[in-house]
Amino acid sequence: MTNQPGAHLHLTEGRRAGPSCVNNMLHYWRAMWGIIGRELWRFVTQRERFISALVRPLVWLFVFAAGFRAALGLAITPPYETYILYEVYITPGLCGMIQLFNGMQSSLSMVYDREMGSMRILMVCPLPRWFLLLSKLFAGTAVSVLQVYVFLAIAWFYGIKVPWQGYLWVLPALMLSGLMLGALGLLLSSFIKQLENFAGVMNFVIFPMFFMSTALYPLWKLKESSMLLYNLAKYDPFSQAIELIRFSLYGQFNQHAFIYTLVAFIVFMTFAIIGYNPSKGMMMKKGGS
Amino acid sequence: MKPPIALSVENLSFSYGGKKALDHVNFKIHSGECTLLLGPNGAGKSTLFSLITRLYDTRDGHIELCGFDVKRKTRKALAKLGVVFQQTTLDMDLTVMQNLRYHTALHGMGRRLANQRIQQELERLSMYERRFEKIRQLNGGHRRRVEIARALLHKPSVLLLDEPTVGLDVPSRLAIVEYVHQLADDENLAVLWSSHLIDEIYPDDHLIVLHKGRIKANGAVAEVLKITNTAMIKDAFYTLTQGDQT
């Protein structure tokens, strides 16, 4: 087609030979990699997003942790076998922070995509919606794991080093925690009607979840100051995700944290899928009745 | 003998809270037929598209795409469907090629087949040379071409276009109108084109006039003119919508 009206067109091929079987595994595989590849490409090409995702935890590490080092004494608790600096203690918490913010960023982009319409292209492709959401989730998790490894590399140069095996063991832990926090983001995005409401999510979800966790202080420290805070932190799924990461970094498996994080992921994901189901969830309430 | 039914909408109703958006809508579209869905703003056109594409749930009524119930056989039905939404749904920071590859991945196409289809569709629309440009660099008309190319990559049987020419200049608009009409003719594609612009209608088109969620007319252009006792579509449209502005 040219810009001129009446331009001659050549339409030759028939239009009935679609993919022979949309139901096969190859279709699922290609679609999932299509979604993950797109997210990763977007992330690495959006330099500002890449840098800002790293600046936040680095400020906490270089400024906040350095300032609190003297104020906060830490006893020897597993998985640590010696006295550690506060920077060392909060490093797993900051890994979790990256994933928490990334999960919320993904949920924000889902709301944005839904408002702008690009989400529709995903939703009208011939695959089950649960699979599309799961693929989106994997894509977001892949991005967050990448961010965490870059952060850990910078921390290594800063002097925060874990046993080399820890960098391998932490991968499955990061994947599970990323999935859990991403699923929470998905769930929230199914409830958020407009982009403007996202600030509320920051205030009511991200900050309480982060501060009422073991990211910045160990549980026993919280217990000393408030039993209520101690209990809230204990049952905060974010705490469990951080403990899973913390133990993995030192080559140890925290079974309780693993099961808690896994169950939280399944619960959040189930409700997110219901939330995005046009027949049942919030999409119906948004769309009409 | 009439060509097979590609899209069937039966007794479809839909409400936003207490406000009825669609009220017992019935129509059928055959293969090779270009159907213009004409209606003023707020007539229910976008709601109808959201229901056909299963973005909203069908609670009252029944929609079938090539014989597949959209609610029960969603995936088979959606595989037959190509859609161009009213708002652009391209990723602005990705190139034309990347946007199209994403779509082919979602439809399960392998790299070789995807490249072949992308080349074919982009060449038809004179956009192949621009495949490595970012969407952000393209003007509105070219973005629309990319979206039409994308909607055709998986060789659908039904093409839905929700006001695809809104905001385009006249030459771009006419070129797209002509291209889509030729697709219907030459490729036996069933087209449902939603619009509120009367000059996008061709004399051979099938016409559905939707107003306040109800179908006011459904037939060939000549039939609609006859039942409204008018000589021009704009007068027929005016009569059917009782003076509402287009």
Coordinates of N, CA, C and O in Angstrom, one line a residue, chain A residues 54-175:
Chain A
L54 N 18.8 0.0 40.4 CA 20.0 -0.3 41.2 C 20.3 0.7 42.2 O 20.9 0.5 43.3
V55 N 20.0 2.0 41.9 CA 20.3 3.1 42.8 C 19.7 2.9 44.2 O 20.3 3.1 45.2
R56 N 18.4 2.5 44.2 CA 17.7 2.5 45.5 C 18.4 1.5 46.5 O 18.7 2.0 47.6
P57 N 18.6 0.3 46.1 CA 19.3 -0.6 47.1 C 20.7 -0.2 47.4 O 21.2 -0.3 48.5
L58 N 21.4 0.5 46.4 CA 22.8 0.9 46.7 C 22.8 2.0 47.6 O 23.7 2.1 48.5
V59 N 21.8 2.9 47.6 CA 21.8 4.0 48.5 C 21.6 3.5 49.9 O 22.2 3.9 50.9
W60 N 20.7 2.5 50.0 CA 20.5 1.8 51.3 C 21.7 1.2 51.8 O 22.1 1.3 53.0
L61 N 22.5 0.6 50.9 CA 23.7 -0.1 51.3 C 24.8 0.8 51.7 O 25.4 0.7 52.8
F62 N 25.0 1.8 50.9 CA 26.2 2.7 51.1 C 25.9 3.8 52.1 O 26.8 4.2 52.8
V63 N 24.7 4.2 52.2 CA 24.4 5.3 53.1 C 23.7 4.9 54.4 O 24.2 5.0 55.5
F64 N 22.5 4.3 54.2 CA 21.7 3.9 55.4 C 22.5 2.8 56.3 O 22.6 3.0 57.5
A65 N 23.0 1.8 55.6 CA 23.6 0.7 56.4 C 24.9 1.2 57.0 O 25.2 0.9 58.2
A66 N 25.6 2.1 56.3 CA 26.9 2.6 56.9 C 26.6 3.5 58.1 O 27.3 3.4 59.2
G67 N 25.5 4.2 58.1 CA 25.1 5.1 59.2 C 24.6 4.2 60.4 O 24.9 4.6 61.5
F68 N 23.9 3.1 60.1 CA 23.4 2.3 61.2 C 24.4 1.3 61.8 O 24.1 0.7 62.8
R69 N 25.5 1.2 61.1 CA 26.4 0.1 61.5 C 26.8 0.2 63.0 O 26.7 -0.7 63.7
A70 N 27.0 1.5 63.4 CA 27.4 1.6 64.8 C 26.2 1.5 65.8 O 26.4 1.1 66.9
A71 N 25.0 1.9 65.3 CA 23.9 2.0 66.2 C 23.3 0.6 66.5 O 22.7 0.3 67.5
L72 N 23.5 -0.3 65.6 CA 22.8 -1.6 65.7 C 23.8 -2.7 65.9 O 24.6 -3.1 65.0
G73 N 23.7 -3.3 67.1 CA 24.6 -4.5 67.3 C 23.9 -5.8 67.0 O 22.7 -5.9 67.3
L74 N 24.6 -6.7 66.3 CA 23.9 -7.9 65.9 C 24.6 -9.1 66.6 O 25.8 -9.2 66.5
A75 N 23.7 -10.0 67.1 CA 24.3 -11.2 67.7 C 24.5 -12.2 66.6 O 24.1 -12.0 65.5
I76 N 25.2 -13.3 67.0 CA 25.4 -14.3 66.0 C 24.2 -15.2 65.9 O 23.8 -15.8 66.9
T77 N 23.5 -15.1 64.7 CA 22.3 -15.9 64.5 C 22.5 -16.6 63.1 O 23.2 -16.1 62.2
P78 N 21.9 -17.8 63.0 CA 22.0 -18.5 61.7 C 21.5 -17.6 60.6 O 20.5 -16.9 60.9
P79 N 22.0 -17.7 59.4 CA 23.1 -18.6 59.0 C 24.5 -18.0 59.2 O 25.4 -18.7 58.8
Y80 N 24.6 -16.9 60.0 CA 25.9 -16.3 60.2 C 26.6 -17.1 61.3 O 26.0 -17.4 62.3
E81 N 27.9 -17.3 61.1 CA 28.7 -18.0 62.1 C 29.6 -17.2 62.9 O 30.3 -17.6 63.9
T82 N 29.7 -15.9 62.5 CA 30.6 -15.0 63.2 C 29.8 -13.6 63.3 O 28.7 -13.5 62.8
Y83 N 30.4 -12.7 64.1 CA 29.8 -11.4 64.1 C 29.9 -10.8 62.7 O 30.9 -11.0 62.0
I84 N 28.8 -10.1 62.3 CA 28.8 -9.5 60.9 C 28.5 -8.0 61.0 O 28.0 -7.5 62.0
L85 N 29.0 -7.4 59.9 CA 28.6 -5.9 59.8 C 27.1 -5.8 59.4 O 26.6 -6.7 58.8
Y86 N 26.6 -4.6 59.7 CA 25.2 -4.4 59.4 C 25.0 -4.5 57.9 O 24.0 -4.9 57.4
E87 N 26.0 -4.0 57.1 CA 25.8 -4.1 55.6 C 25.6 -5.5 55.2 O 24.9 -5.8 54.2
V88 N 26.4 -6.4 55.8 CA 26.2 -7.8 55.4 C 24.8 -8.3 55.8 O 24.2 -9.0 55.0
Y89 N 24.3 -7.8 57.0 CA 23.0 -8.3 57.3 C 21.9 -7.8 56.4 O 21.0 -8.6 56.0
I90 N 22.0 -6.6 56.0 CA 20.9 -6.1 55.1 C 21.0 -6.4 53.6 O 20.0 -6.2 52.9
T91 N 22.1 -7.0 53.2 CA 22.2 -7.3 51.8 C 21.1 -8.3 51.3 O 20.5 -7.9 50.3
P92 N 20.8 -9.4 52.0 CA 19.7 -10.2 51.5 C 18.4 -9.4 51.5 O 17.5 -9.6 50.6
G93 N 18.2 -8.5 52.5 CA 17.0 -7.7 52.6 C 16.9 -6.8 51.4 O 15.8 -6.5 50.8
L94 N 18.0 -6.3 50.9 CA 18.0 -5.4 49.8 C 17.8 -6.1 48.5 O 17.2 -5.6 47.6
C95 N 18.3 -7.4 48.5 CA 17.9 -8.3 47.3 C 16.4 -8.4 47.2 O 15.8 -8.3 46.1
G96 N 15.8 -8.7 48.4 CA 14.3 -8.8 48.5 C 13.7 -7.5 48.1 O 12.6 -7.5 47.4
M97 N 14.3 -6.4 48.5 CA 13.7 -5.0 48.2 C 13.7 -4.8 46.7 O 12.7 -4.4 46.1
I98 N 14.8 -5.2 46.0 CA 14.8 -5.1 44.5 C 13.6 -5.9 43.9 O 12.9 -5.4 43.0
Q99 N 13.4 -7.1 44.4 CA 12.4 -7.9 43.9 C 11.0 -7.4 44.2 O 10.0 -7.5 43.4
L100 N 10.9 -6.9 45.4 CA 9.6 -6.3 45.8 C 9.2 -5.1 44.9 O 8.1 -5.1 44.4
F101 N 10.2 -4.2 44.7 CA 9.9 -3.1 43.9 C 9.7 -3.5 42.4 O 8.9 -2.9 41.7
N102 N 10.4 -4.5 42.0 CA 10.2 -5.0 40.6 C 8.9 -5.6 40.4 O 8.2 -5.3 39.4
G103 N 8.4 -6.3 41.4 CA 7.1 -6.9 41.4 C 6.0 -5.8 41.3 O 5.1 -6.0 40.5
M104 N 6.2 -4.8 42.1 CA 5.2 -3.7 42.0 C 5.3 -2.9 40.7 O 4.3 -2.5 40.2
Q105 N 6.6 -2.8 40.2 CA 6.8 -2.1 38.9 C 6.1 -2.9 37.8 O 5.4 -2.3 37.0
S106 N 6.1 -4.2 37.9 CA 5.5 -5.0 36.9 C 4.0 -4.8 37.0 O 3.3 -4.7 36.0
S107 N 3.5 -4.8 38.2 CA 2.0 -4.6 38.4 C 1.6 -3.2 37.9 O 0.6 -3.1 37.3
L108 N 2.5 -2.2 38.1 CA 2.2 -0.9 37.6 C 2.1 -0.9 36.1 O 1.2 -0.3 35.5
S109 N 3.1 -1.6 35.5 CA 3.1 -1.6 34.0 C 1.9 -2.4 33.5 O 1.4 -2.1 32.4
M110 N 1.4 -3.4 34.3 CA 0.2 -4.1 33.8 C -1.0 -3.2 33.8 O -1.8 -3.2 32.9
V111 N -1.1 -2.3 34.8 CA -2.2 -1.4 34.9 C -2.1 -0.4 33.8 O -3.1 -0.1 33.1
Y112 N -0.8 0.1 33.5 CA -0.6 1.0 32.5 C -0.9 0.4 31.1 O -1.6 1.0 30.3
D113 N -0.4 -0.8 30.9 CA -0.7 -1.5 29.6 C -2.2 -1.7 29.4 O -2.7 -1.7 28.3
R114 N -2.9 -2.0 30.5 CA -4.3 -2.2 30.4 C -5.0 -0.9 30.1 O -5.9 -0.9 29.2
E115 N -4.6 0.2 30.7 CA -5.2 1.5 30.3 C -4.9 1.9 28.9 O -5.7 2.4 28.2
M116 N -3.6 1.6 28.5 CA -3.1 2.1 27.2 C -3.6 1.1 26.1 O -3.5 1.4 24.9
G117 N -4.0 -0.1 26.5 CA -4.5 -1.0 25.5 C -3.5 -2.1 25.1 O -3.9 -3.1 24.5
S118 N -2.2 -2.0 25.4 CA -1.3 -3.0 24.8 C -1.5 -4.4 25.5 O -1.1 -5.4 25.0
M119 N -2.1 -4.3 26.7 CA -2.4 -5.6 27.4 C -3.4 -6.5 26.6 O -3.4 -7.7 26.7
R120 N -4.2 -5.8 25.8 CA -5.2 -6.5 25.0 C -4.6 -7.5 24.0 O -5.2 -8.5 23.8
I121 N -3.5 -7.1 23.4 CA -2.8 -8.0 22.5 C -2.5 -9.3 23.1 O -2.6 -10.4 22.5
L122 N -2.0 -9.2 24.3 CA -1.7 -10.4 25.1 C -2.9 -11.2 25.4 O -3.0 -12.4 25.2
M123 N -4.0 -10.5 25.8 CA -5.2 -11.2 26.3 C -6.0 -11.8 25.2 O -6.8 -12.7 25.4
V124 N -5.8 -11.4 23.9 CA -6.6 -11.9 22.8 C -5.8 -13.0 22.1 O -6.3 -13.5 21.1
C125 N -4.7 -13.4 22.5 CA -4.0 -14.4 21.8 C -4.5 -15.8 22.3 O -5.0 -15.9 23.4
P126 N -4.4 -16.8 21.4 CA -5.1 -18.1 21.7 C -4.4 -19.0 22.7 O -4.0 -20.1 22.4
L127 N -4.2 -18.5 23.9 CA -3.6 -19.3 25.0 C -4.4 -19.0 26.2 O -5.0 -17.9 26.4
P128 N -4.4 -20.0 27.2 CA -5.2 -19.7 28.4 C -4.6 -18.5 29.2 O -3.4 -18.3 29.2
R129 N -5.5 -17.8 29.8 CA -5.1 -16.6 30.5 C -4.2 -16.9 31.7 O -3.2 -16.1 31.9
W130 N -4.4 -18.0 32.3 CA -3.5 -18.3 33.5 C -2.0 -18.5 33.0 O -1.1 -18.1 33.6
F131 N -1.9 -19.1 31.7 CA -0.6 -19.3 31.2 C 0.1 -17.9 30.8 O 1.3 -17.7 31.0
L132 N -0.7 -17.0 30.3 CA -0.2 -15.7 29.9 C 0.3 -15.0 31.1 O 1.3 -14.3 31.1
L133 N -0.5 -15.0 32.2 CA -0.2 -14.4 33.4 C 1.1 -15.0 34.0 O 2.0 -14.3 34.5
L134 N 1.2 -16.3 34.0 CA 2.3 -17.0 34.5 C 3.6 -16.6 33.7 O 4.7 -16.4 34.3
S135 N 3.4 -16.5 32.4 CA 4.6 -16.1 31.5 C 5.0 -14.7 31.9 O 6.2 -14.4 31.9
K136 N 4.0 -13.8 32.1 CA 4.3 -12.4 32.4 C 5.1 -12.4 33.7 O 6.1 -11.6 33.9
L137 N 4.7 -13.3 34.6 CA 5.3 -13.4 36.0 C 6.8 -13.9 35.8 O 7.7 -13.3 36.4
F138 N 7.0 -14.9 35.0 CA 8.3 -15.4 34.8 C 9.2 -14.3 34.2 O 10.4 -14.2 34.6
A139 N 8.6 -13.6 33.3 CA 9.4 -12.5 32.6 C 9.8 -11.5 33.7 O 11.0 -11.0 33.7
G140 N 8.9 -11.0 34.5 CA 9.2 -10.1 35.6 C 10.2 -10.6 36.5 O 11.2 -9.9 36.9
T141 N 10.1 -11.9 36.8 CA 11.1 -12.5 37.8 C 12.5 -12.6 37.1 O 13.5 -12.3 37.8
A142 N 12.5 -12.9 35.9 CA 13.8 -13.0 35.2 C 14.5 -11.6 35.3 O 15.7 -11.5 35.5
V143 N 13.7 -10.5 35.1 CA 14.3 -9.2 35.1 C 14.8 -8.9 36.6 O 15.9 -8.4 36.8
S144 N 14.0 -9.3 37.6 CA 14.4 -9.0 39.0 C 15.6 -9.8 39.4 O 16.5 -9.3 40.1
V145 N 15.8 -11.0 38.9 CA 16.9 -11.8 39.2 C 18.2 -11.2 38.6 O 19.2 -11.1 39.2
L146 N 18.0 -10.7 37.4 CA 19.1 -10.0 36.7 C 19.6 -8.8 37.5 O 20.8 -8.6 37.8
Q147 N 18.6 -8.1 38.0 CA 18.9 -6.9 38.8 C 19.7 -7.3 40.1 O 20.6 -6.6 40.5
V148 N 19.2 -8.3 40.7 CA 19.8 -8.8 42.0 C 21.3 -9.2 41.8 O 22.1 -8.8 42.6
Y149 N 21.5 -9.9 40.7 CA 22.9 -10.3 40.5 C 23.8 -9.1 40.2 O 25.0 -9.1 40.6
V150 N 23.3 -8.1 39.5 CA 24.1 -6.9 39.3 C 24.4 -6.2 40.6 O 25.5 -5.8 40.9
F151 N 23.4 -6.2 41.5 CA 23.5 -5.6 42.8 C 24.5 -6.4 43.6 O 25.4 -5.8 44.3
L152 N 24.5 -7.7 43.6 CA 25.4 -8.5 44.3 C 26.8 -8.4 43.8 O 27.8 -8.4 44.6
A153 N 27.0 -8.1 42.5 CA 28.3 -7.9 42.0 C 28.9 -6.6 42.5 O 30.0 -6.5 42.9
I154 N 28.0 -5.6 42.5 CA 28.5 -4.3 43.1 C 28.9 -4.4 44.5 O 29.9 -3.9 45.0
A155 N 28.0 -5.1 45.3 CA 28.2 -5.4 46.7 C 29.5 -6.1 46.9 O 30.3 -5.9 47.9
W156 N 29.9 -7.0 46.0 CA 31.1 -7.8 46.1 C 32.3 -6.9 46.0 O 33.3 -7.0 46.8
F157 N 32.2 -5.9 45.1 CA 33.3 -4.9 45.0 C 33.4 -4.0 46.2 O 34.5 -3.5 46.6
Y158 N 32.3 -3.8 46.9 CA 32.2 -3.0 48.1 C 32.7 -3.8 49.3 O 33.0 -3.2 50.4
G159 N 32.9 -5.1 49.1 CA 33.5 -5.9 50.2 C 32.5 -6.8 50.9 O 32.9 -7.6 51.8
I160 N 31.3 -6.9 50.4 CA 30.3 -7.8 50.9 C 30.3 -9.1 50.1 O 29.8 -9.1 49.0
K161 N 31.0 -10.1 50.6 CA 31.2 -11.3 49.8 C 30.6 -12.5 50.6 O 30.8 -12.6 51.8
V162 N 29.9 -13.3 49.8 CA 29.4 -14.5 50.4 C 30.2 -15.7 49.8 O 30.9 -15.5 48.7
P163 N 30.1 -16.9 50.4 CA 30.8 -18.0 49.7 C 30.4 -18.1 48.3 O 29.2 -17.9 48.0
W164 N 31.3 -18.5 47.4 CA 31.0 -18.5 45.9 C 29.8 -19.4 45.6 O 29.0 -19.1 44.7
Q165 N 29.7 -20.5 46.4 CA 28.5 -21.4 46.1 C 27.2 -20.7 46.3 O 26.2 -21.0 45.7
G166 N 27.3 -19.7 47.3 CA 26.1 -19.0 47.6 C 25.5 -18.3 46.4 O 24.3 -18.2 46.3
Y167 N 26.4 -17.8 45.5 CA 25.8 -17.1 44.3 C 25.1 -18.1 43.4 O 24.2 -17.6 42.6
L168 N 25.4 -19.3 43.5 CA 24.6 -20.3 42.8 C 23.3 -20.7 43.5 O 22.2 -20.8 42.9
W169 N 23.5 -21.0 44.8 CA 22.4 -21.5 45.6 C 21.2 -20.4 45.7 O 20.1 -20.8 45.8
V170 N 21.6 -19.2 45.6 CA 20.6 -18.1 45.7 C 19.7 -18.0 44.5 O 18.6 -17.5 44.6
L171 N 20.1 -18.6 43.4 CA 19.3 -18.5 42.2 C 17.9 -19.1 42.3 O 16.9 -18.3 42.1
P172 N 17.8 -20.3 42.7 CA 16.4 -20.8 42.9 C 15.6 -20.1 44.0 O 14.4 -19.9 43.8
A173 N 16.3 -19.6 45.0 CA 15.6 -18.8 46.1 C 15.1 -17.5 45.5 O 14.0 -17.1 45.7
L174 N 16.0 -16.9 44.7 CA 15.5 -15.6 44.1 C 14.4 -15.8 43.1 O 13.5 -15.0 43.0
M175 N 14.4 -17.0 42.4 CA 13.3 -17.2 41.5 C 12.0 -17.4 42.2 O 11.0 -16.8 41.8

